[in-house]
JSON list of C-alpha atoms and ligand atoms in Angstrom, two decimals:
[
{"chain": "A", "resi": 496, "resn": "MET", "atom": "CA", "xyz": [0.00, 0.00, 0.00]},
{"chain": "A", "resi": 497, "resn": "LYS", "atom": "CA", "xyz": [1.19, 3.53, -0.76]},
{"chain": "A", "resi": 498, "resn": "LYS", "atom": "CA", "xyz": [0.89, 6.61, 1.44]},
{"chain": "A", "resi": 499, "resn": "LEU", "atom": "CA", "xyz": [1.49, 10.27, 0.60]},
{"chain": "A", "resi": 500, "resn": "ALA", "atom": "CA", "xyz": [4.97, 11.67, 1.25]},
{"chain": "A", "resi": 501, "resn": "ASN", "atom": "CA", "xyz": [5.02, 15.01, 3.05]},
{"chain": "A", "resi": 502, "resn": "ASN", "atom": "CA", "xyz": [7.78, 16.49, 0.85]},
{"chain": "A", "resi": 503, "resn": "LYS", "atom": "CA", "xyz": [7.27, 17.14, -2.87]},
{"chain": "A", "resi": 504, "resn": "MET", "atom": "CA", "xyz": [10.62, 18.81, -3.43]},
{"chain": "A", "resi": 505, "resn": "LEU", "atom": "CA", "xyz": [13.17, 16.94, -5.59]},
{"chain": "A", "resi": 506, "resn": "CYS", "atom": "CA", "xyz": [10.84, 13.96, -5.84]},
{"chain": "A", "resi": 507, "resn": "MET", "atom": "CA", "xyz": [12.14, 13.12, -9.32]},
{"chain": "A", "resi": 508, "resn": "GLN", "atom": "CA", "xyz": [15.17, 10.88, -8.70]},
{"chain": "A", "resi": 509, "resn": "PRO", "atom": "CA", "xyz": [17.92, 10.01, -9.38]},
{"chain": "A", "resi": 510, "resn": "ILE", "atom": "CA", "xyz": [19.34, 13.47, -9.92]},
{"chain": "A", "resi": 511, "resn": "PRO", "atom": "CA", "xyz": [21.94, 13.52, -12.72]},
{"chain": "A", "resi": 512, "resn": "LYS", "atom": "CA", "xyz": [25.52, 14.34, -11.74]},
{"chain": "A", "resi": 513, "resn": "THR", "atom": "CA", "xyz": [26.82, 17.05, -14.04]},
{"chain": "A", "resi": 514, "resn": "LEU", "atom": "CA", "xyz": [29.25, 19.95, -13.95]},
{"chain": "A", "resi": 515, "resn": "VAL", "atom": "CA", "xyz": [28.32, 22.96, -16.05]},
{"chain": "A", "resi": 516, "resn": "SER", "atom": "CA", "xyz": [31.25, 25.12, -17.11]},
{"chain": "A", "resi": 517, "resn": "CYS", "atom": "CA", "xyz": [30.90, 28.65, -18.42]},
{"chain": "A", "resi": 518, "resn": "ARG", "atom": "CA", "xyz": [32.72, 31.94, -19.02]},
{"chain": "A", "resi": 519, "resn": "ASP", "atom": "CA", "xyz": [31.80, 35.59, -18.54]},
{"chain": "A", "resi": 520, "resn": "LYS", "atom": "CA", "xyz": [32.37, 38.51, -20.91]},
{"chain": "A", "resi": 521, "resn": "ASP", "atom": "CA", "xyz": [35.74, 39.25, -19.28]},
{"chain": "A", "resi": 522, "resn": "GLY", "atom": "CA", "xyz": [36.99, 35.75, -19.98]},
{"chain": "A", "resi": 523, "resn": "ARG", "atom": "CA", "xyz": [36.64, 34.44, -16.44]},
{"chain": "A", "resi": 524, "resn": "ASN", "atom": "CA", "xyz": [35.95, 30.71, -16.18]},
{"chain": "A", "resi": 525, "resn": "ASN", "atom": "CA", "xyz": [33.70, 28.98, -13.66]},
{"chain": "A", "resi": 526, "resn": "ALA", "atom": "CA", "xyz": [31.83, 25.71, -13.11]},
{"chain": "A", "resi": 527, "resn": "LEU", "atom": "CA", "xyz": [29.10, 24.48, -10.80]},
{"chain": "A", "resi": 528, "resn": "VAL", "atom": "CA", "xyz": [27.26, 21.27, -10.03]},
{"chain": "A", "resi": 529, "resn": "VAL", "atom": "CA", "xyz": [23.89, 21.12, -11.82]},
{"chain": "A", "resi": 530, "resn": "GLY", "atom": "CA", "xyz": [21.40, 18.38, -11.01]},
{"chain": "A", "resi": 531, "resn": "PHE", "atom": "CA", "xyz": [18.59, 20.00, -12.99]},
{"chain": "A", "resi": 532, "resn": "THR", "atom": "CA", "xyz": [19.52, 18.68, -16.44]},
{"chain": "A", "resi": 533, "resn": "ALA", "atom": "CA", "xyz": [17.57, 16.78, -19.08]},
{"chain": "A", "resi": 534, "resn": "ASN", "atom": "CA", "xyz": [17.54, 15.87, -22.74]},
{"chain": "A", "resi": 535, "resn": "VAL", "atom": "CA", "xyz": [14.72, 17.89, -24.30]},
{"chain": "A", "resi": 536, "resn": "SER", "atom": "CA", "xyz": [14.95, 17.27, -28.06]},
{"chain": "A", "resi": 537, "resn": "LEU", "atom": "CA", "xyz": [16.33, 14.56, -30.35]},
{"chain": "A", "resi": 538, "resn": "GLU", "atom": "CA", "xyz": [16.41, 16.55, -33.60]},
{"chain": "A", "resi": 539, "resn": "PRO", "atom": "CA", "xyz": [18.01, 18.96, -33.25]},
{"chain": "A", "resi": 540, "resn": "PRO", "atom": "CA", "xyz": [19.61, 17.51, -30.10]},
{"chain": "A", "resi": 541, "resn": "MET", "atom": "CA", "xyz": [18.93, 19.87, -27.18]},
{"chain": "A", "resi": 542, "resn": "ILE", "atom": "CA", "xyz": [19.62, 19.72, -23.45]},
{"chain": "A", "resi": 543, "resn": "MET", "atom": "CA", "xyz": [18.27, 21.81, -20.59]},
{"chain": "A", "resi": 544, "resn": "VAL", "atom": "CA", "xyz": [20.15, 23.03, -17.52]},
{"chain": "A", "resi": 545, "resn": "GLY", "atom": "CA", "xyz": [18.45, 24.78, -14.60]},
{"chain": "A", "resi": 546, "resn": "ILE", "atom": "CA", "xyz": [20.46, 27.45, -12.80]},
{"chain": "A", "resi": 547, "resn": "VAL", "atom": "CA", "xyz": [19.32, 29.57, -9.85]},
{"chain": "A", "resi": 548, "resn": "PRO", "atom": "CA", "xyz": [19.86, 33.30, -10.60]},
{"chain": "A", "resi": 549, "resn": "SER", "atom": "CA", "xyz": [21.86, 33.79, -7.39]},
{"chain": "A", "resi": 550, "resn": "ARG", "atom": "CA", "xyz": [24.57, 31.38, -8.57]},
{"chain": "A", "resi": 551, "resn": "PHE", "atom": "CA", "xyz": [27.66, 33.18, -9.82]},
{"chain": "A", "resi": 552, "resn": "SER", "atom": "CA", "xyz": [27.53, 31.05, -12.98]},
{"chain": "A", "resi": 553, "resn": "HIS", "atom": "CA", "xyz": [24.06, 32.35, -13.88]},
{"chain": "A", "resi": 554, "resn": "HIS", "atom": "CA", "xyz": [25.18, 35.71, -15.27]},
{"chain": "A", "resi": 555, "resn": "MET", "atom": "CA", "xyz": [27.92, 33.97, -17.25]},
{"chain": "A", "resi": 556, "resn": "VAL", "atom": "CA", "xyz": [25.47, 31.77, -19.16]},
{"chain": "A", "resi": 557, "resn": "LYS", "atom": "CA", "xyz": [23.20, 34.79, -19.66]},
{"chain": "A", "resi": 558, "resn": "GLU", "atom": "CA", "xyz": [26.07, 36.88, -21.05]},
{"chain": "A", "resi": 559, "resn": "SER", "atom": "CA", "xyz": [27.74, 34.30, -23.25]},
{"chain": "A", "resi": 560, "resn": "GLY", "atom": "CA", "xyz": [24.63, 32.41, -24.38]},
{"chain": "A", "resi": 561, "resn": "CYS", "atom": "CA", "xyz": [26.40, 29.10, -24.03]},
{"chain": "A", "resi": 562, "resn": "PHE", "atom": "CA", "xyz": [27.64, 26.46, -21.61]},
{"chain": "A", "resi": 563, "resn": "VAL", "atom": "CA", "xyz": [29.33, 23.08, -21.47]},
{"chain": "A", "resi": 564, "resn": "ILE", "atom": "CA", "xyz": [27.84, 20.11, -19.61]},
{"chain": "A", "resi": 565, "resn": "ASN", "atom": "CA", "xyz": [30.60, 17.85, -18.32]},
{"chain": "A", "resi": 566, "resn": "LEU", "atom": "CA", "xyz": [29.85, 14.33, -17.07]},
{"chain": "A", "resi": 567, "resn": "PRO", "atom": "CA", "xyz": [32.36, 13.52, -14.30]},
{"chain": "A", "resi": 568, "resn": "GLY", "atom": "CA", "xyz": [33.85, 10.05, -13.92]},
{"chain": "A", "resi": 569, "resn": "LYS", "atom": "CA", "xyz": [34.63, 8.15, -10.74]},
{"chain": "A", "resi": 570, "resn": "GLY", "atom": "CA", "xyz": [37.65, 9.72, -9.06]},
{"chain": "A", "resi": 571, "resn": "TYR", "atom": "CA", "xyz": [36.37, 13.29, -9.55]},
{"chain": "A", "resi": 572, "resn": "GLU", "atom": "CA", "xyz": [34.34, 13.33, -6.30]},
{"chain": "A", "resi": 573, "resn": "LYS", "atom": "CA", "xyz": [36.52, 15.91, -4.53]},
{"chain": "A", "resi": 574, "resn": "GLU", "atom": "CA", "xyz": [36.28, 18.39, -7.40]},
{"chain": "A", "resi": 575, "resn": "TYR", "atom": "CA", "xyz": [32.53, 17.73, -7.76]},
{"chain": "A", "resi": 576, "resn": "ALA", "atom": "CA", "xyz": [31.91, 18.41, -4.06]},
{"chain": "A", "resi": 577, "resn": "TYR", "atom": "CA", "xyz": [33.96, 21.59, -4.19]},
{"chain": "A", "resi": 578, "resn": "LEU", "atom": "CA", "xyz": [32.37, 22.96, -7.39]},
{"chain": "A", "resi": 579, "resn": "GLY", "atom": "CA", "xyz": [28.93, 22.29, -5.92]},
{"chain": "A", "resi": 580, "resn": "SER", "atom": "CA", "xyz": [29.55, 24.06, -2.62]},
{"chain": "A", "resi": 581, "resn": "LYS", "atom": "CA", "xyz": [31.86, 27.03, -3.24]},
{"chain": "A", "resi": 582, "resn": "SER", "atom": "CA", "xyz": [30.99, 30.06, -5.33]},
{"chain": "A", "resi": 583, "resn": "GLY", "atom": "CA", "xyz": [33.01, 31.70, -8.07]},
{"chain": "A", "resi": 584, "resn": "GLN", "atom": "CA", "xyz": [31.84, 34.93, -6.48]},
{"chain": "A", "resi": 585, "resn": "ASP", "atom": "CA", "xyz": [34.37, 34.37, -3.69]},
{"chain": "A", "resi": 586, "resn": "GLU", "atom": "CA", "xyz": [37.26, 32.62, -5.39]},
{"chain": "A", "resi": 587, "resn": "ASP", "atom": "CA", "xyz": [38.72, 31.40, -8.66]},
{"chain": "A", "resi": 588, "resn": "LYS", "atom": "CA", "xyz": [37.40, 27.86, -8.41]},
{"chain": "A", "resi": 589, "resn": "PHE", "atom": "CA", "xyz": [39.54, 26.52, -11.26]},
{"chain": "A", "resi": 590, "resn": "ALA", "atom": "CA", "xyz": [42.75, 27.79, -9.66]},
{"chain": "A", "resi": 591, "resn": "ALA", "atom": "CA", "xyz": [41.78, 26.69, -6.15]},
{"chain": "A", "resi": 592, "resn": "MET", "atom": "CA", "xyz": [41.11, 23.09, -7.23]},
{"chain": "A", "resi": 593, "resn": "ASN", "atom": "CA", "xyz": [43.63, 22.84, -10.08]},
{"chain": "A", "resi": 594, "resn": "ILE", "atom": "CA", "xyz": [40.75, 22.13, -12.46]},
{"chain": "A", "resi": 595, "resn": "ARG", "atom": "CA", "xyz": [42.21, 21.15, -15.82]},
{"chain": "A", "resi": 596, "resn": "TRP", "atom": "CA", "xyz": [40.44, 22.71, -18.80]},
{"chain": "A", "resi": 597, "resn": "LYS", "atom": "CA", "xyz": [40.72, 23.79, -22.42]},
{"chain": "A", "resi": 598, "resn": "ASP", "atom": "CA", "xyz": [38.67, 26.05, -24.68]},
{"chain": "A", "resi": 599, "resn": "ALA", "atom": "CA", "xyz": [35.56, 24.52, -26.20]},
{"chain": "A", "resi": 600, "resn": "GLU", "atom": "CA", "xyz": [35.60, 24.35, -29.99]},
{"chain": "A", "resi": 601, "resn": "LYS", "atom": "CA", "xyz": [32.18, 25.73, -30.95]},
{"chain": "A", "resi": 602, "resn": "VAL", "atom": "CA", "xyz": [31.17, 27.88, -27.98]},
{"chain": "A", "resi": 603, "resn": "ASN", "atom": "CA", "xyz": [32.89, 30.39, -25.72]},
{"chain": "A", "resi": 604, "resn": "ALA", "atom": "CA", "xyz": [33.27, 28.31, -22.57]},
{"chain": "A", "resi": 605, "resn": "PRO", "atom": "CA", "xyz": [35.83, 26.01, -20.97]},
{"chain": "A", "resi": 606, "resn": "ILE", "atom": "CA", "xyz": [35.74, 22.19, -21.17]},
{"chain": "A", "resi": 607, "resn": "LEU", "atom": "CA", "xyz": [36.76, 20.25, -18.05]},
{"chain": "A", "resi": 608, "resn": "THR", "atom": "CA", "xyz": [39.31, 17.93, -19.62]},
{"chain": "A", "resi": 609, "resn": "ASP", "atom": "CA", "xyz": [39.34, 15.39, -16.78]},
{"chain": "A", "resi": 610, "resn": "CYS", "atom": "CA", "xyz": [35.67, 14.58, -17.39]},
{"chain": "A", "resi": 611, "resn": "PRO", "atom": "CA", "xyz": [35.21, 11.75, -19.92]},
{"chain": "A", "resi": 612, "resn": "VAL", "atom": "CA", "xyz": [32.29, 13.48, -21.67]},
{"chain": "A", "resi": 613, "resn": "SER", "atom": "CA", "xyz": [31.78, 17.21, -22.35]},
{"chain": "A", "resi": 614, "resn": "ILE", "atom": "CA", "xyz": [28.84, 18.58, -24.29]},
{"chain": "A", "resi": 615, "resn": "GLU", "atom": "CA", "xyz": [29.04, 22.03, -25.89]},
{"chain": "A", "resi": 616, "resn": "CYS", "atom": "CA", "xyz": [25.70, 23.86, -26.01]},
{"chain": "A", "resi": 617, "resn": "SER", "atom": "CA", "xyz": [24.46, 27.20, -27.30]},
{"chain": "A", "resi": 618, "resn": "VAL", "atom": "CA", "xyz": [21.39, 28.65, -25.62]},
{"chain": "A", "resi": 619, "resn": "VAL", "atom": "CA", "xyz": [18.32, 28.79, -27.88]},
{"chain": "A", "resi": 620, "resn": "GLU", "atom": "CA", "xyz": [15.82, 29.91, -25.26]},
{"chain": "A", "resi": 621, "resn": "SER", "atom": "CA", "xyz": [15.27, 30.18, -21.53]},
{"chain": "A", "resi": 622, "resn": "THR", "atom": "CA", "xyz": [12.30, 30.21, -19.23]},
{"chain": "A", "resi": 623, "resn": "MET", "atom": "CA", "xyz": [11.81, 30.60, -15.50]},
{"chain": "A", "resi": 624, "resn": "PRO", "atom": "CA", "xyz": [8.77, 28.68, -14.25]},
{"chain": "A", "resi": 625, "resn": "GLY", "atom": "CA", "xyz": [10.03, 28.60, -10.65]},
{"chain": "A", "resi": 626, "resn": "THR", "atom": "CA", "xyz": [13.30, 28.79, -8.74]},
{"chain": "A", "resi": 627, "resn": "HIS", "atom": "CA", "xyz": [15.64, 27.88, -11.61]},
{"chain": "A", "resi": 628, "resn": "GLU", "atom": "CA", "xyz": [16.14, 29.56, -14.97]},
{"chain": "A", "resi": 629, "resn": "LEU", "atom": "CA", "xyz": [15.94, 26.74, -17.49]},
{"chain": "A", "resi": 630, "resn": "PHE", "atom": "CA", "xyz": [18.44, 27.28, -20.29]},
{"chain": "A", "resi": 631, "resn": "ILE", "atom": "CA", "xyz": [17.71, 25.14, -23.32]},
{"chain": "A", "resi": 632, "resn": "GLY", "atom": "CA", "xyz": [20.89, 24.54, -25.25]},
{"chain": "A", "resi": 633, "resn": "LYS", "atom": "CA", "xyz": [21.40, 23.16, -28.75]},
{"chain": "A", "resi": 634, "resn": "VAL", "atom": "CA", "xyz": [24.11, 20.52, -28.67]},
{"chain": "A", "resi": 635, "resn": "GLU", "atom": "CA", "xyz": [26.97, 21.83, -30.82]},
{"chain": "A", "resi": 636, "resn": "ALA", "atom": "CA", "xyz": [29.61, 19.18, -30.09]},
{"chain": "A", "resi": 637, "resn": "VAL", "atom": "CA", "xyz": [30.07, 16.14, -27.86]},
{"chain": "A", "resi": 638, "resn": "HIS", "atom": "CA", "xyz": [33.63, 15.39, -26.73]},
{"chain": "A", "resi": 639, "resn": "VAL", "atom": "CA", "xyz": [34.33, 11.88, -25.48]},
{"chain": "A", "resi": 640, "resn": "ASP", "atom": "CA", "xyz": [37.60, 10.27, -24.34]},
{"chain": "A", "resi": 641, "resn": "GLU", "atom": "CA", "xyz": [38.57, 8.23, -27.39]},
{"chain": "A", "resi": 642, "resn": "GLU", "atom": "CA", "xyz": [38.65, 4.93, -25.50]},
{"chain": "A", "resi": 643, "resn": "TYR", "atom": "CA", "xyz": [34.86, 5.29, -25.08]},
{"chain": "A", "resi": 644, "resn": "LEU", "atom": "CA", "xyz": [34.12, 5.72, -28.79]},
{"chain": "A", "resi": 645, "resn": "ASP", "atom": "CA", "xyz": [33.61, 2.87, -31.25]},
{"chain": "A", "resi": 646, "resn": "GLU", "atom": "CA", "xyz": [35.04, 2.99, -34.79]},
{"chain": "A", "resi": 647, "resn": "LYS", "atom": "CA", "xyz": [31.92, 4.79, -36.05]},
{"chain": "A", "resi": 648, "resn": "GLY", "atom": "CA", "xyz": [32.03, 7.47, -33.36]},
{"chain": "A", "resi": 649, "resn": "GLY", "atom": "CA", "xyz": [29.30, 5.85, -31.26]},
{"chain": "A", "resi": 650, "resn": "ILE", "atom": "CA", "xyz": [29.58, 6.41, -27.53]},
{"chain": "A", "resi": 651, "resn": "LEU", "atom": "CA", "xyz": [30.22, 3.26, -25.47]},
{"chain": "A", "resi": 652, "resn": "TRP", "atom": "CA", "xyz": [28.16, 4.43, -22.49]},
{"chain": "A", "resi": 653, "resn": "ASN", "atom": "CA", "xyz": [28.42, 1.14, -20.62]},
{"chain": "A", "resi": 654, "resn": "LYS", "atom": "CA", "xyz": [32.23, 1.38, -20.60]},
{"chain": "A", "resi": 655, "resn": "ILE", "atom": "CA", "xyz": [32.34, 4.87, -19.05]},
{"chain": "A", "resi": 656, "resn": "ASN", "atom": "CA", "xyz": [32.67, 4.83, -15.30]},
{"chain": "A", "resi": 657, "resn": "LEU", "atom": "CA", "xyz": [30.49, 7.86, -14.58]},
{"chain": "A", "resi": 658, "resn": "MET", "atom": "CA", "xyz": [30.19, 9.20, -11.04]},
{"chain": "B", "resi": 1683, "resn": "FMN", "atom": "C1", "xyz": [24.02, 17.62, -5.86]},
{"chain": "B", "resi": 1683, "resn": "FMN", "atom": "C2", "xyz": [23.91, 19.12, -6.18]},
{"chain": "B", "resi": 1683, "resn": "FMN", "atom": "C3", "xyz": [23.06, 19.52, -7.20]},
{"chain": "B", "resi": 1683, "resn": "FMN", "atom": "C4", "xyz": [22.94, 20.89, -7.50]},
{"chain": "B", "resi": 1683, "resn": "FMN", "atom": "N1", "xyz": [22.11, 21.28, -8.52]},
{"chain": "B", "resi": 1683, "resn": "FMN", "atom": "C5", "xyz": [22.01, 22.58, -8.86]},
{"chain": "B", "resi": 1683, "resn": "FMN", "atom": "C6", "xyz": [21.19, 22.98, -9.95]},
{"chain": "B", "resi": 1683, "resn": "FMN", "atom": "O1", "xyz": [20.57, 22.18, -10.63]},
{"chain": "B", "resi": 1683, "resn": "FMN", "atom": "N2", "xyz": [21.12, 24.31, -10.22]},
{"chain": "B", "resi": 1683, "resn": "FMN", "atom": "C7", "xyz": [21.80, 25.25, -9.50]},
{"chain": "B", "resi": 1683, "resn": "FMN", "atom": "O2", "xyz": [21.69, 26.46, -9.80]},
{"chain": "B", "resi": 1683, "resn": "FMN", "atom": "N3", "xyz": [22.58, 24.90, -8.46]},
{"chain": "B", "resi": 1683, "resn": "FMN", "atom": "C8", "xyz": [22.72, 23.59, -8.13]},
{"chain": "B", "resi": 1683, "resn": "FMN", "atom": "N4", "xyz": [23.54, 23.20, -7.12]},
{"chain": "B", "resi": 1683, "resn": "FMN", "atom": "C9", "xyz": [24.23, 24.22, -6.33]},
{"chain": "B", "resi": 1683, "resn": "FMN", "atom": "C10", "xyz": [25.46, 24.81, -7.00]},
{"chain": "B", "resi": 1683, "resn": "FMN", "atom": "O3", "xyz": [26.26, 23.84, -7.63]},
{"chain": "B", "resi": 1683, "resn": "FMN", "atom": "C11", "xyz": [26.29, 25.55, -5.92]},
{"chain": "B", "resi": 1683, "resn": "FMN", "atom": "O4", "xyz": [25.48, 26.54, -5.30]},
{"chain": "B", "resi": 1683, "resn": "FMN", "atom": "C12", "xyz": [27.55, 26.19, -6.47]},
{"chain": "B", "resi": 1683, "resn": "FMN", "atom": "O5", "xyz": [28.38, 26.50, -5.38]},
{"chain": "B", "resi": 1683, "resn": "FMN", "atom": "C13", "xyz": [27.29, 27.44, -7.28]},
{"chain": "B", "resi": 1683, "resn": "FMN", "atom": "O6", "xyz": [28.51, 27.89, -7.79]},
{"chain": "B", "resi": 1683, "resn": "FMN", "atom": "P1", "xyz": [28.71, 29.33, -8.45]},
{"chain": "B", "resi": 1683, "resn": "FMN", "atom": "O7", "xyz": [28.17, 30.35, -7.47]},
{"chain": "B", "resi": 1683, "resn": "FMN", "atom": "O8", "xyz": [30.20, 29.43, -8.63]},
{"chain": "B", "resi": 1683, "resn": "FMN", "atom": "O9", "xyz": [27.97, 29.34, -9.73]},
{"chain": "B", "resi": 1683, "resn": "FMN", "atom": "C14", "xyz": [23.68, 21.85, -6.79]},
{"chain": "B", "resi": 1683, "resn": "FMN", "atom": "C15", "xyz": [24.56, 21.43, -5.78]},
{"chain": "B", "resi": 1683, "resn": "FMN", "atom": "C16", "xyz": [24.70, 20.07, -5.50]},
{"chain": "B", "resi": 1683, "resn": "FMN", "atom": "C17", "xyz": [25.67, 19.64, -4.43]}
]
């Protein structure tokens, strides 16, 4: 028999583990943990990320109109915990944690090179139905560590040890 839970918040589980990296108009890099992510279109491929306006990263995505979703692998727990608890408002998070990165190829944002998968997105629209601004991004490029790609460029998801 089922009964009603008394808390409706975050009742959709499991929450994806992603790190969204972005850059502001002055070239400053940042990244944060984002659990509010979802595929929203197959053709063209689009993904949504939800970011609270008070996050330091929020103005960066607004300004640049793009972001990168990085999927962290096992072994990146320390960086994940840090990026999801400290704010770029107070410190240079990449420098503080020795986050390794490179420029994305299609959008103006950094890619976290120690994550096995990084997805470049350009914002096509945004909406704010509640606490989070939902940025819908068109997928511009998907970077995958080559050991997780088959000869046709297919992603071997079951081989990737995601967090
Ligand atoms: C498991 C987890 C999930 C989170 N999901 C989100 C999210 O979906 N959207 C969001 O704006 N913040 C989310 N956060 C909070 C931010 O990652 C956190 O406030 C971060 O320090 C903000 O960094 P910034 O101020 O440098 O942007 C989450 C944190 C954790 C630990």
